[in-house]
CSV table of C-alpha atoms in Angstrom, one decimal:
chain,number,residue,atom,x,y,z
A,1,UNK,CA,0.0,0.0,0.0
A,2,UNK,CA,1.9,3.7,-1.2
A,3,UNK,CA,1.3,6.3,1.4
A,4,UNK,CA,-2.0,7.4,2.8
A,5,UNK,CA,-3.3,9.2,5.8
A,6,UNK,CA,-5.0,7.5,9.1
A,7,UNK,CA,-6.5,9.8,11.5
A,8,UNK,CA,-8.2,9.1,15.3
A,9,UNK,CA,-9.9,11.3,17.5
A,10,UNK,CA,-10.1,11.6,21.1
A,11,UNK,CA,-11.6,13.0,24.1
A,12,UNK,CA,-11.1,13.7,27.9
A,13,UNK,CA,-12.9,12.8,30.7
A,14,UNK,CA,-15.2,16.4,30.9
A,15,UNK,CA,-16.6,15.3,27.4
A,16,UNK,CA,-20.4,15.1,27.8
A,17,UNK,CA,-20.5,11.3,26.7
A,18,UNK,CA,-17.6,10.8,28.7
A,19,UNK,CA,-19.0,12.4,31.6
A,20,UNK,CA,-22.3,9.9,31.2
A,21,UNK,CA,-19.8,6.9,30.3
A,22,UNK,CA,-18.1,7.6,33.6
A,23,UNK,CA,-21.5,7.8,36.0
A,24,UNK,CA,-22.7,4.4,34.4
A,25,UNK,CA,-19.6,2.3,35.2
A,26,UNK,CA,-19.2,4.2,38.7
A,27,UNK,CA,-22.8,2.6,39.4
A,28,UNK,CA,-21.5,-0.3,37.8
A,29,UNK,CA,-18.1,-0.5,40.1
A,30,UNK,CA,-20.5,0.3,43.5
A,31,UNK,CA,-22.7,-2.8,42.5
A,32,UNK,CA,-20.4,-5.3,41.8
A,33,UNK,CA,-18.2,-4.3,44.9
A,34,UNK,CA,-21.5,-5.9,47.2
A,35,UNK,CA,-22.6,-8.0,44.6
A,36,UNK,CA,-20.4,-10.4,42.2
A,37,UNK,CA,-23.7,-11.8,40.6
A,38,UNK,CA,-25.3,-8.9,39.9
A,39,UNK,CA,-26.8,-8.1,36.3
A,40,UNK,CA,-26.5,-4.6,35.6
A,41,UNK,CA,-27.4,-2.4,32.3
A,42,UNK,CA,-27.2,1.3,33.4
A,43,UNK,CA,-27.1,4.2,30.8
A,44,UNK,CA,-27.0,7.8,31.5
A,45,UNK,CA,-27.6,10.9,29.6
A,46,UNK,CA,-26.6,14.3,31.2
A,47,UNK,CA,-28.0,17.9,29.6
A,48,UNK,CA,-28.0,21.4,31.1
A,49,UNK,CA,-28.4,21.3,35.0
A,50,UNK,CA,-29.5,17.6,35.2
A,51,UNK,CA,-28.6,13.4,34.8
A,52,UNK,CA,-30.7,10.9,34.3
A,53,UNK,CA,-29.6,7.5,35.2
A,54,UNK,CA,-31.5,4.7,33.8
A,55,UNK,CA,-31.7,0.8,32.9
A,56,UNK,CA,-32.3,-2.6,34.0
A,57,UNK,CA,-30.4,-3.6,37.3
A,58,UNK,CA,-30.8,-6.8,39.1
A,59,UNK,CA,-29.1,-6.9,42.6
A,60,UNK,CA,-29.3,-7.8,46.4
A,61,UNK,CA,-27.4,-5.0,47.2
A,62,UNK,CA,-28.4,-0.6,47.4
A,63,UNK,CA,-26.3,1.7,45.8
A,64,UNK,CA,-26.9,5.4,46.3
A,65,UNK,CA,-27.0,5.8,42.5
A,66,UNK,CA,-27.5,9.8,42.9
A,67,UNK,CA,-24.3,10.3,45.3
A,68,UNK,CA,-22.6,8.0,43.0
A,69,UNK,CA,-23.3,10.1,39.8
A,70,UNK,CA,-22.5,13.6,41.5
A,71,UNK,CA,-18.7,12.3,43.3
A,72,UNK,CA,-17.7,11.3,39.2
A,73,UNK,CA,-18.7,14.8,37.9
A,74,UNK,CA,-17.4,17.1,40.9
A,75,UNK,CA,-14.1,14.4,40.6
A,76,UNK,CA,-14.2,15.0,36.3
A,77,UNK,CA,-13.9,19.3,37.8
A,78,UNK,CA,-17.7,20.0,37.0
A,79,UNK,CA,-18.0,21.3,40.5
A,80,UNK,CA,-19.0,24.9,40.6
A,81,UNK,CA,-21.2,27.4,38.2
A,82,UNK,CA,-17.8,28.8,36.2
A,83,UNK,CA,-18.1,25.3,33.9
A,84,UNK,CA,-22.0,25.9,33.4
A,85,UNK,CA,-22.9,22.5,35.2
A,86,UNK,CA,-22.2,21.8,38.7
A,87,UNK,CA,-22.4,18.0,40.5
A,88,UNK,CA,-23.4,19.6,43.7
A,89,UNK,CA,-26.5,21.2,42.5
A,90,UNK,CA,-27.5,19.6,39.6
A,91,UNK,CA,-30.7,17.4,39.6
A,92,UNK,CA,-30.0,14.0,39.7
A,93,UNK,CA,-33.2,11.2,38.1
A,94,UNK,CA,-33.3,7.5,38.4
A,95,UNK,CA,-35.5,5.2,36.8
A,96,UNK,CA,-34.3,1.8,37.3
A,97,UNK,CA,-36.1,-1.9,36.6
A,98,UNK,CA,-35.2,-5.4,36.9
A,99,UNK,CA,-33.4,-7.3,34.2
A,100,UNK,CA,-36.3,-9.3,31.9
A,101,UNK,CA,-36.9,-12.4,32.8
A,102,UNK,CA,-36.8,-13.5,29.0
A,103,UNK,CA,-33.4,-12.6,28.9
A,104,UNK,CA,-32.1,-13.3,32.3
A,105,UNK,CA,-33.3,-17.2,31.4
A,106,UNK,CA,-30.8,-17.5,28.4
A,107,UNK,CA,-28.4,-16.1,31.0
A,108,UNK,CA,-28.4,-17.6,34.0
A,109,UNK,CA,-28.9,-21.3,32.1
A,110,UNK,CA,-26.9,-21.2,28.8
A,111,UNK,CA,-28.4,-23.5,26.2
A,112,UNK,CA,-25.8,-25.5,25.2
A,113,UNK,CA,-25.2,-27.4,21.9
A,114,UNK,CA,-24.2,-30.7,23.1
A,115,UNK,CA,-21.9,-32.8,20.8
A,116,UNK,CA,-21.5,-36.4,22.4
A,117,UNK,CA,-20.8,-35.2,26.1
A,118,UNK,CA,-22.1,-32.9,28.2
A,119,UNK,CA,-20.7,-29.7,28.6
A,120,UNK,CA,-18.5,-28.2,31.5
A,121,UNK,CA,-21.0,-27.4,34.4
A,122,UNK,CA,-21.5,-24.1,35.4
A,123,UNK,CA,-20.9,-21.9,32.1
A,124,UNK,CA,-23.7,-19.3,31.5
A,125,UNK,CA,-25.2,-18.4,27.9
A,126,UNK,CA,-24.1,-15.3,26.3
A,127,UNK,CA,-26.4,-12.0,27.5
A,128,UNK,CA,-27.5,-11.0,24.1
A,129,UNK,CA,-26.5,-11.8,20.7
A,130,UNK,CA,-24.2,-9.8,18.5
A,131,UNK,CA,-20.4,-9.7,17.1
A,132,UNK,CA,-17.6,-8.3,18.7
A,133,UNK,CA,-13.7,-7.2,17.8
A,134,UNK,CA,-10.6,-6.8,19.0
A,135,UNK,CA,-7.1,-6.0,17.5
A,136,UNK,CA,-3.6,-5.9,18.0
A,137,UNK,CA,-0.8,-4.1,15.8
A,138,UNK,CA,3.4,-3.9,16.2
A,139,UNK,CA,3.2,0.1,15.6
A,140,UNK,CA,3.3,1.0,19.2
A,141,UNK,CA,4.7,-0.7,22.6
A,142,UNK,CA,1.5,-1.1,23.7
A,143,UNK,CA,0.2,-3.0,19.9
A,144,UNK,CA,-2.5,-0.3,19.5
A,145,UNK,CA,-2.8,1.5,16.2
A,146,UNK,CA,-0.1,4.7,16.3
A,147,UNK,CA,-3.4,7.3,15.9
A,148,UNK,CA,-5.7,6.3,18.5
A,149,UNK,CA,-2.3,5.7,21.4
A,150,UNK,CA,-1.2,9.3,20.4
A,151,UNK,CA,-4.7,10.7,20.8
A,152,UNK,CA,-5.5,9.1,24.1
A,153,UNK,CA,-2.2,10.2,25.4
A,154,UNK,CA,-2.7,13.8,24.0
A,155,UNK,CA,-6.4,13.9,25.8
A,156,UNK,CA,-4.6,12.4,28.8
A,157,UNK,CA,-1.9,15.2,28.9
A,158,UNK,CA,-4.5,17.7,28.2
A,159,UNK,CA,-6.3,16.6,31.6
A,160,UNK,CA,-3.2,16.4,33.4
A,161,UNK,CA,-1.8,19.9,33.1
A,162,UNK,CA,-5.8,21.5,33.7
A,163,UNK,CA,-6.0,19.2,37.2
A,164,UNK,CA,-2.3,19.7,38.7
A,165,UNK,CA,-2.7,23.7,37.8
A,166,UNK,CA,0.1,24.0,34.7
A,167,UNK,CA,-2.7,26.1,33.0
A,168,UNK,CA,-5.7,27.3,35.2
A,169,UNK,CA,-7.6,28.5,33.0
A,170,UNK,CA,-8.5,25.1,31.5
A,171,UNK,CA,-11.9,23.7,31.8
A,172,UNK,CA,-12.9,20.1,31.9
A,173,UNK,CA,-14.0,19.6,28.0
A,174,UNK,CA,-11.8,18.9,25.4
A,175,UNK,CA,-10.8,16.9,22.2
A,176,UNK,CA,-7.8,15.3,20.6
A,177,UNK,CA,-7.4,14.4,16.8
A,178,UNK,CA,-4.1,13.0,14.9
A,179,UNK,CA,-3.1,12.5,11.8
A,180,UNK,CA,-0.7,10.1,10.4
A,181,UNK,CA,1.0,9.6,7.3
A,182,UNK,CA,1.6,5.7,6.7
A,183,UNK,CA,4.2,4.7,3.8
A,184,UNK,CA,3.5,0.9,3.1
A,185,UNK,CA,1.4,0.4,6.4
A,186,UNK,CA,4.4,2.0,8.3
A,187,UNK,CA,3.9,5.4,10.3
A,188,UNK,CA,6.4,7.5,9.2
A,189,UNK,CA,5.6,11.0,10.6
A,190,UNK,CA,2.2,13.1,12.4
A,191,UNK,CA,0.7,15.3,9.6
A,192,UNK,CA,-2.1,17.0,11.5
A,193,UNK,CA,-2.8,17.3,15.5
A,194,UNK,CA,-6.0,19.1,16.9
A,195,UNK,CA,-6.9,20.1,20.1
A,196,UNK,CA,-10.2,21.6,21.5
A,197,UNK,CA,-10.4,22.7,24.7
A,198,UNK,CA,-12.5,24.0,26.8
A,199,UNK,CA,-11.4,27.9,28.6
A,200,UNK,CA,-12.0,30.7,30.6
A,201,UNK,CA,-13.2,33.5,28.7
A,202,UNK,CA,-10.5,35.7,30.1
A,203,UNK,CA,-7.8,34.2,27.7
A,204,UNK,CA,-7.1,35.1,24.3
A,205,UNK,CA,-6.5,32.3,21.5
A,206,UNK,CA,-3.1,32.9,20.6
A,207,UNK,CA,-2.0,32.1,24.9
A,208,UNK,CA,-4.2,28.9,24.1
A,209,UNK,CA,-2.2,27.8,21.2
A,210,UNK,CA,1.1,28.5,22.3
A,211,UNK,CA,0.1,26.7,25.6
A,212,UNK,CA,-1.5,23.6,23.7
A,213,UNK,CA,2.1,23.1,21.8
A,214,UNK,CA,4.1,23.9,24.5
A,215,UNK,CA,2.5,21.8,27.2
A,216,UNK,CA,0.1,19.3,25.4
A,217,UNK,CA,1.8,17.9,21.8
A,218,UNK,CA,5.3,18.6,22.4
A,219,UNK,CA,5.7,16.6,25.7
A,220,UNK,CA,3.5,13.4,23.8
A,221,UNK,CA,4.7,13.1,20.4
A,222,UNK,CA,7.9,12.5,19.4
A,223,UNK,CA,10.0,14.9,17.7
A,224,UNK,CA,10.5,12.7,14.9
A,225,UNK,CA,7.1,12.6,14.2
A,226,UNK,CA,6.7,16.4,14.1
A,227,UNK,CA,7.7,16.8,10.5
A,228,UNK,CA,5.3,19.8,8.3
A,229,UNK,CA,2.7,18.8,11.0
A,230,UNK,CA,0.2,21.1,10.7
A,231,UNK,CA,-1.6,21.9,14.3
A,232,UNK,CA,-4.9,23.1,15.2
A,233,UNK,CA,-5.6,24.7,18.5
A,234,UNK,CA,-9.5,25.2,19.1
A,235,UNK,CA,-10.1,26.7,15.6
A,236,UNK,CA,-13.5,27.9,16.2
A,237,UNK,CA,-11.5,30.4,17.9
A,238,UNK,CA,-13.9,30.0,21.3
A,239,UNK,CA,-15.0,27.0,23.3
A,240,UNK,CA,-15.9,28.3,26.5
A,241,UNK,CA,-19.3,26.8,26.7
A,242,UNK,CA,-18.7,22.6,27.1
A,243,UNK,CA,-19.8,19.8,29.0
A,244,UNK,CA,-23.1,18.9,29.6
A,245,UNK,CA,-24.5,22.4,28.8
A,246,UNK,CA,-22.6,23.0,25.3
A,247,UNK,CA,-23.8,19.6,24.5
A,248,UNK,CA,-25.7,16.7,25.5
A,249,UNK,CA,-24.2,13.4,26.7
A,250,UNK,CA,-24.9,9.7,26.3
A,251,UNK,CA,-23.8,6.4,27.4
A,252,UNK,CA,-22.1,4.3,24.8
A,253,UNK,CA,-21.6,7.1,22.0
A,254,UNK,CA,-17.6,7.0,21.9
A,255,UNK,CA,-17.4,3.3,21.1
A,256,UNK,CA,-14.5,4.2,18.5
A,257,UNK,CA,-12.8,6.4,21.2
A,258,UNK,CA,-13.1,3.7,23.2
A,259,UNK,CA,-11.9,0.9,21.3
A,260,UNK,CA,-9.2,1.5,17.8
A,261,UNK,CA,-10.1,4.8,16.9
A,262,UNK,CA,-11.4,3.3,13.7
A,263,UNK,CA,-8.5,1.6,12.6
A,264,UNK,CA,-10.3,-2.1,13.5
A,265,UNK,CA,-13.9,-3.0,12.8
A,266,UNK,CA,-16.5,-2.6,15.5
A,267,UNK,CA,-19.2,-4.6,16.7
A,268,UNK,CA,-20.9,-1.9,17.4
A,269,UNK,CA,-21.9,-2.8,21.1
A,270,UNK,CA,-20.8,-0.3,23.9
A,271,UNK,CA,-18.8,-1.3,27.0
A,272,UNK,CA,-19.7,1.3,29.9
A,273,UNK,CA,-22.5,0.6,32.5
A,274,UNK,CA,-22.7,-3.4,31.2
A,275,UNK,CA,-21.7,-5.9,33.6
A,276,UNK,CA,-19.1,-8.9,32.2
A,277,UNK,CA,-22.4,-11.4,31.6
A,278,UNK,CA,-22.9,-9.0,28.9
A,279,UNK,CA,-20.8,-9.9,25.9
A,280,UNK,CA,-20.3,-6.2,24.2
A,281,UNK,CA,-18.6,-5.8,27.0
A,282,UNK,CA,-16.4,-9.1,28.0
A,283,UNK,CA,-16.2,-10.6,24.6
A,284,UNK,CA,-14.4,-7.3,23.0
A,285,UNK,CA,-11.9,-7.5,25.9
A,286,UNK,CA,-11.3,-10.9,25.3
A,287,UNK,CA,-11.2,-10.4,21.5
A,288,UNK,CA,-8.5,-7.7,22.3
A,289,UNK,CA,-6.7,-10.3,24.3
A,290,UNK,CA,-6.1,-12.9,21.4
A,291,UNK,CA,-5.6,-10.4,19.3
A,292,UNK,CA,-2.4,-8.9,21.5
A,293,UNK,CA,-1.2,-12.4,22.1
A,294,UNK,CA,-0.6,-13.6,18.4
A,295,UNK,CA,1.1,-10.3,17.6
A,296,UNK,CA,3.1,-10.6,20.7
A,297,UNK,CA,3.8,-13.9,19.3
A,298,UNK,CA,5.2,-12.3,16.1
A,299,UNK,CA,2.5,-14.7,14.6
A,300,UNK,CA,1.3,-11.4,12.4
A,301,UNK,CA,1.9,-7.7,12.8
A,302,UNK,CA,-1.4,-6.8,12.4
A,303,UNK,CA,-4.4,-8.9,13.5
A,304,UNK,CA,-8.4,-9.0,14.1
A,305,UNK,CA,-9.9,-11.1,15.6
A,306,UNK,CA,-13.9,-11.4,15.6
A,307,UNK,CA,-16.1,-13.3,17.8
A,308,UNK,CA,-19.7,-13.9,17.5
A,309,UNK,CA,-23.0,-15.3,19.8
A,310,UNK,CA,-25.8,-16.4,20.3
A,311,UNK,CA,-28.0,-15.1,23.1
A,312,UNK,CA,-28.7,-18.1,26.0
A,313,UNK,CA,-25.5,-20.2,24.1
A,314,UNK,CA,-21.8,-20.1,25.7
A,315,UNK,CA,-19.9,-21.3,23.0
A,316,UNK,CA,-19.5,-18.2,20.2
A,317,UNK,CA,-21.4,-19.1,16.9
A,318,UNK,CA,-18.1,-18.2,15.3
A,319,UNK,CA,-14.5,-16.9,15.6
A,320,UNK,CA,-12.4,-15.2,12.9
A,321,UNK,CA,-8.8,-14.0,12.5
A,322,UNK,CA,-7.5,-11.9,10.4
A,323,UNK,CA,-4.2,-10.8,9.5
A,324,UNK,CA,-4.0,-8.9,6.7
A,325,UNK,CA,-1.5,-10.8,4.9
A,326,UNK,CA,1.3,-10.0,7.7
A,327,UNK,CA,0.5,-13.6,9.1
A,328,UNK,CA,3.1,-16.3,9.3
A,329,UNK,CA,0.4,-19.0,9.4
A,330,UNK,CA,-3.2,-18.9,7.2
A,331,UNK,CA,-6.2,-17.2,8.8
A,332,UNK,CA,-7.8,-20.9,8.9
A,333,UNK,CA,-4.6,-22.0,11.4
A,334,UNK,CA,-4.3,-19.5,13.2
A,335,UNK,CA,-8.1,-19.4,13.6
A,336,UNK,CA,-8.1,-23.3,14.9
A,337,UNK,CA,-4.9,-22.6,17.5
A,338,UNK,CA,-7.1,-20.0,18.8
A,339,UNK,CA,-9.9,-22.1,19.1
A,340,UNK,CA,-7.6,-24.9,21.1
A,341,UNK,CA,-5.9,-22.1,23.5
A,342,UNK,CA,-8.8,-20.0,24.2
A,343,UNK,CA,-12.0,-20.6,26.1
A,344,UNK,CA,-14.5,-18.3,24.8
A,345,UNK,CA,-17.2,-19.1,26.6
A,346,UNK,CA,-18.7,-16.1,28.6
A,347,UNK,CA,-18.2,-17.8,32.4
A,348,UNK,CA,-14.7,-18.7,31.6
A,349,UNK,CA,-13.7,-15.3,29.9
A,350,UNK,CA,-15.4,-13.5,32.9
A,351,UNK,CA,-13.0,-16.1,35.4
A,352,UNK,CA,-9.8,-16.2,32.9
A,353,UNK,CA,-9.9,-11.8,32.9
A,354,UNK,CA,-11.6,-11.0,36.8
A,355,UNK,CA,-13.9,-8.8,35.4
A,356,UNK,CA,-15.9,-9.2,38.4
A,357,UNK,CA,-13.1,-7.8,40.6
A,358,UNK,CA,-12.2,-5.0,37.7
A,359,UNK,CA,-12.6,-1.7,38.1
A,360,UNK,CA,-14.1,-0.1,35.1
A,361,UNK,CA,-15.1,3.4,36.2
A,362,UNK,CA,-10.7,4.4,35.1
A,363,UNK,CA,-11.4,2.6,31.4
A,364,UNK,CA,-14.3,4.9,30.9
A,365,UNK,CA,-12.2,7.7,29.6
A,366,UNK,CA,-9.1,7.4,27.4
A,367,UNK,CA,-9.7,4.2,25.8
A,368,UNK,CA,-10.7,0.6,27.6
A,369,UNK,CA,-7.9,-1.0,25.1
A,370,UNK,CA,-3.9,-0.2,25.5
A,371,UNK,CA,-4.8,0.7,29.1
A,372,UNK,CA,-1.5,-1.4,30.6
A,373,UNK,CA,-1.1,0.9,32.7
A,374,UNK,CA,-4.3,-0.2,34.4
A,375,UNK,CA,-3.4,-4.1,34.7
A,376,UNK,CA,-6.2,-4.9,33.0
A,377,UNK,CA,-6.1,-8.9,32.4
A,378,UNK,CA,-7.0,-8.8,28.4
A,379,UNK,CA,-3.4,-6.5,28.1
A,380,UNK,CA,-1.4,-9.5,28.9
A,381,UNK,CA,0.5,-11.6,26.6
A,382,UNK,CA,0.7,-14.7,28.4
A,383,UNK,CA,-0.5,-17.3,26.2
A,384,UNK,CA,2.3,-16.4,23.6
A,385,UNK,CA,4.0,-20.1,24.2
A,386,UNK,CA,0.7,-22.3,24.1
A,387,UNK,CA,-0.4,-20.5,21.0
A,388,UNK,CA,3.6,-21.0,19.4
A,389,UNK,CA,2.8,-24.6,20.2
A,390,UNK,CA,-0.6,-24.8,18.8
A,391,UNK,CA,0.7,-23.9,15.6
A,392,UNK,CA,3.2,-26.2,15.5
C-alpha cells in the first residue's frame, strides 16, 4: 500500500459522553463491589443542569445511585457554576427496573449445543446476541494503532496539566485528533494534531495555542514525528461553553474512542454501565486479548480477531482472525490454535480476565484498550507459548 493518511480522535474525561460513560460504570463498580452476581445495564444521559440515570439492574445490594453520579462529575472538575454544570447542584433522576426475565433465562442457564458429552457445568449463555472485535498491531509498545495511542495520550496530557494547575484557565471539556501519514502500512511522521479545549473567557486564543504546543503535543509526540505537521488549537476560535450544557451526553456514543479509533472494525456494542455477563462488553476484551497475544507472538503484525454469539448459548457461533496478509500461518490455522488455546465461553472469559473484581469506572475515559497501565487482564501476553505450540 503507497502512502496514505489515518487519522483518530479523542476525548477527555469532561466530554459530555464521557461524563455519562463515567457515572454508568461508577454505578457499575458500586454494585459489583457488594454483589459479584449482579446483572447490571445502566445508561445515562446528562443535559444542562440535570442526569438521568436509567436501565435494567438486578441486585441484592443498594447503591446510592445519585451520590454515585455527583462524586464522578465534581471528581471530572464540574464542581461549581464557572463550567456551566455543577455536580453539587444539579438534579440527579433514576428510573431503574429489573433485568427481563426472557433474557435473564438465556443467562443464567446457557443452552448449550451438546456434541456427544455434556458440557463443562457451570458456564452461562451469552447475555444478548451480536459480534464483537478486537485488535492488535506492532506500531506501538503497547500493539494499539499509532493514531488512537497518540490521541488518548494527548487527551490524557491535556487533563493532566488542567487538574495539577500548569494552565488554570482550563476547563474540563476537550478533544484530541491526529493524523498520520503511513508509507507501506508504516507510520512514518504526524501530519495534523487538533486540540479543543474548553477555557476561561479571560484568555485570548493565541495564549491557548502557544500553551497547547508547548504543554500538550510537544511533551507526547515524538520529535521525529513532528515533520510539516500542521496543528490546530481550538479553531472555532472560542470553546468556553462545554460539558453537559454545550452539548448533551450519552452512554455508549464514543465506542470508537473507546476501542481502535477506527482503525479495526467494531461490533458496534458499547462497554460502559454493562456488567461482564454482557458480551459487548467481555467478549471485546477478550477479543482484544487474542488479538495482543498472536502479535506478541510475532504470529502477524497486524491482527483482528472477531467473535460472535448467540443469546442463551456459551460457545461463540463463530470466531475469525484476520491478519492482513502479515501472518506467518493462514487465517484458517491460526483461527483453529485460537480455538484450542482460548476458552471463549462467557463464564470462563469472565473467570480467565476478573472482570468481576475489575474496576471499570478508570477505562471509561481514554480508551478501555492499550490501558497497561491499568493491569487490565485482556493486556497480557501470556498465552504467547501455548499458541507457538498450537501452531506447530
Amino acid at each position: 500500500m503507497a502512502k496514505h493518511l489515518f487519522t483518530s480522535e479523542s476525548v477527555t474525561e469532561g466530554h459530555p459522553d464521557k461524563v455519562c460513560d463515567q457515572i454508568s460504570d461508577a454505578v457499575l463498580d458500586a454494585i459489583l463491589k457488594q454483589d459479584k452476581n449482579a446483572h447490571v445495564a445502566c445508561e445515562t444521559t446528562a443535559t444542562t443542569g440535570m442526569v438521568h440515570v436509567m436501565g435494567e439492574i438486578s441486585t441484592e445490594c443498594y447503591v446510592d445511585i445519585a451520590e454515585i453520579a455527583r462524586k464522578v462529575i465534581c471528581d471530572i472538575g464540574y464542581d461549581n457554576q464557572n463550567c456551566g454544570f455543577n455536580g453539587n447542584t444539579c438534579a440527579v433522576l433514576t428510573s431503574i427496573d429489573n433485568q427481563s426475565a426472557d433474557i435473564a433465562m438465556g443467562v443464567n442457564e446457557s443452552y448449550e449445543i451438546k456434541d456427544g458429552e455434556n458440557e463443562v457445568a457451570n458456564q452461562i449463555g451469552a447475555g444478548d446476541q451480536g459480534m464483537m472485535f478486537g485488535y492488535a498491531c506492532d506500531e506501538t509498545p503497547e500493539l494499539m494503532p499509532l493514531p488512537i495511542s497518540l490521541a488518548h495520550k494527548l487527551a490524557i496530557q491535556l487533563t493532566k496539566v488542567r487538574k495539577d494547575n500548569t494552565l488554570t484557565y482550563l476547563r474540563p471539556d476537550g478533544k484530541t485528533q491526529v493524523t498520520v501519514e503511513y508509507d507501506d502500512d508504516v507510520p512514518v511522521r504526524v501530519d495534523t494534531v487538533v486540540v479543543s479545549t474548553q477555557h476561561d473567557e479571560d484568555v485570548t486564543l493565541e495564549q491557548i495555542r502557544k500553551d497547547m504546543i508547548e504543554y500538550v503535543i510537544k511533551p507526547i509526540i515524538p520529535e521525529n514525528l513532528l515533520v510539516d505537521t500542521k496543528f490546530f488549537i481550538n479553531p472555532t476560535g472560542r470553546f468556553v461553553i462545554g460539558g453537559p450544557v454545550g452539548d448533551s451526553g450519552l452512554t455508549g456514543r464514543k465506542i470508537i474512542v473507546d476501542t481502535y479509533g477506527g482503525f479495526s472494525r467494531h461490533g458496534g456494542g458499547a462497554f460502559s454501565g454493562k456488567d461482564p455477563t454482557k458480551v459487548d462488553r467481555s467478549a471485546a476484551y477478550y477479543s482484544r486479548y487474542i488479538a495482543k497475544n498472536i502479535v506478541a507472538a510475532k504470529l502477524a503484525k497486524r491482527c483482528e480477531v472477531q467473535l460472535a454469539y448467540a443469546i442463551g448459548v456459551a460457545k461463540p457461533v463463530s470466531i475469525m482472525v484476520d491478519t492482513f496478509g502479515t501472518g506467518k500461518y493462514t487465517n484458517e490455522q491460526l483461527s483453529k490454535a485460537v480455538s484450542r488455546v482460548f476458552d471463549c465461553r462467557p463464564q470462563s472469559i469472565i473467570r480467565q480476565l476478573d472482570l468481576t473484581n475489575t474496576s471499570y469506572l478508570p477505562l471509561a475515559s481514554y480508551g478501555h484498550m492499550g490501558r497497561e497501565e491499568l493491569k487490565v487482564k485482556w493486556e497480557n501476553t501470556d498465552k504467547v507459548q501455548e499458541l507457538l505450540k498450537a501452531v506447530e
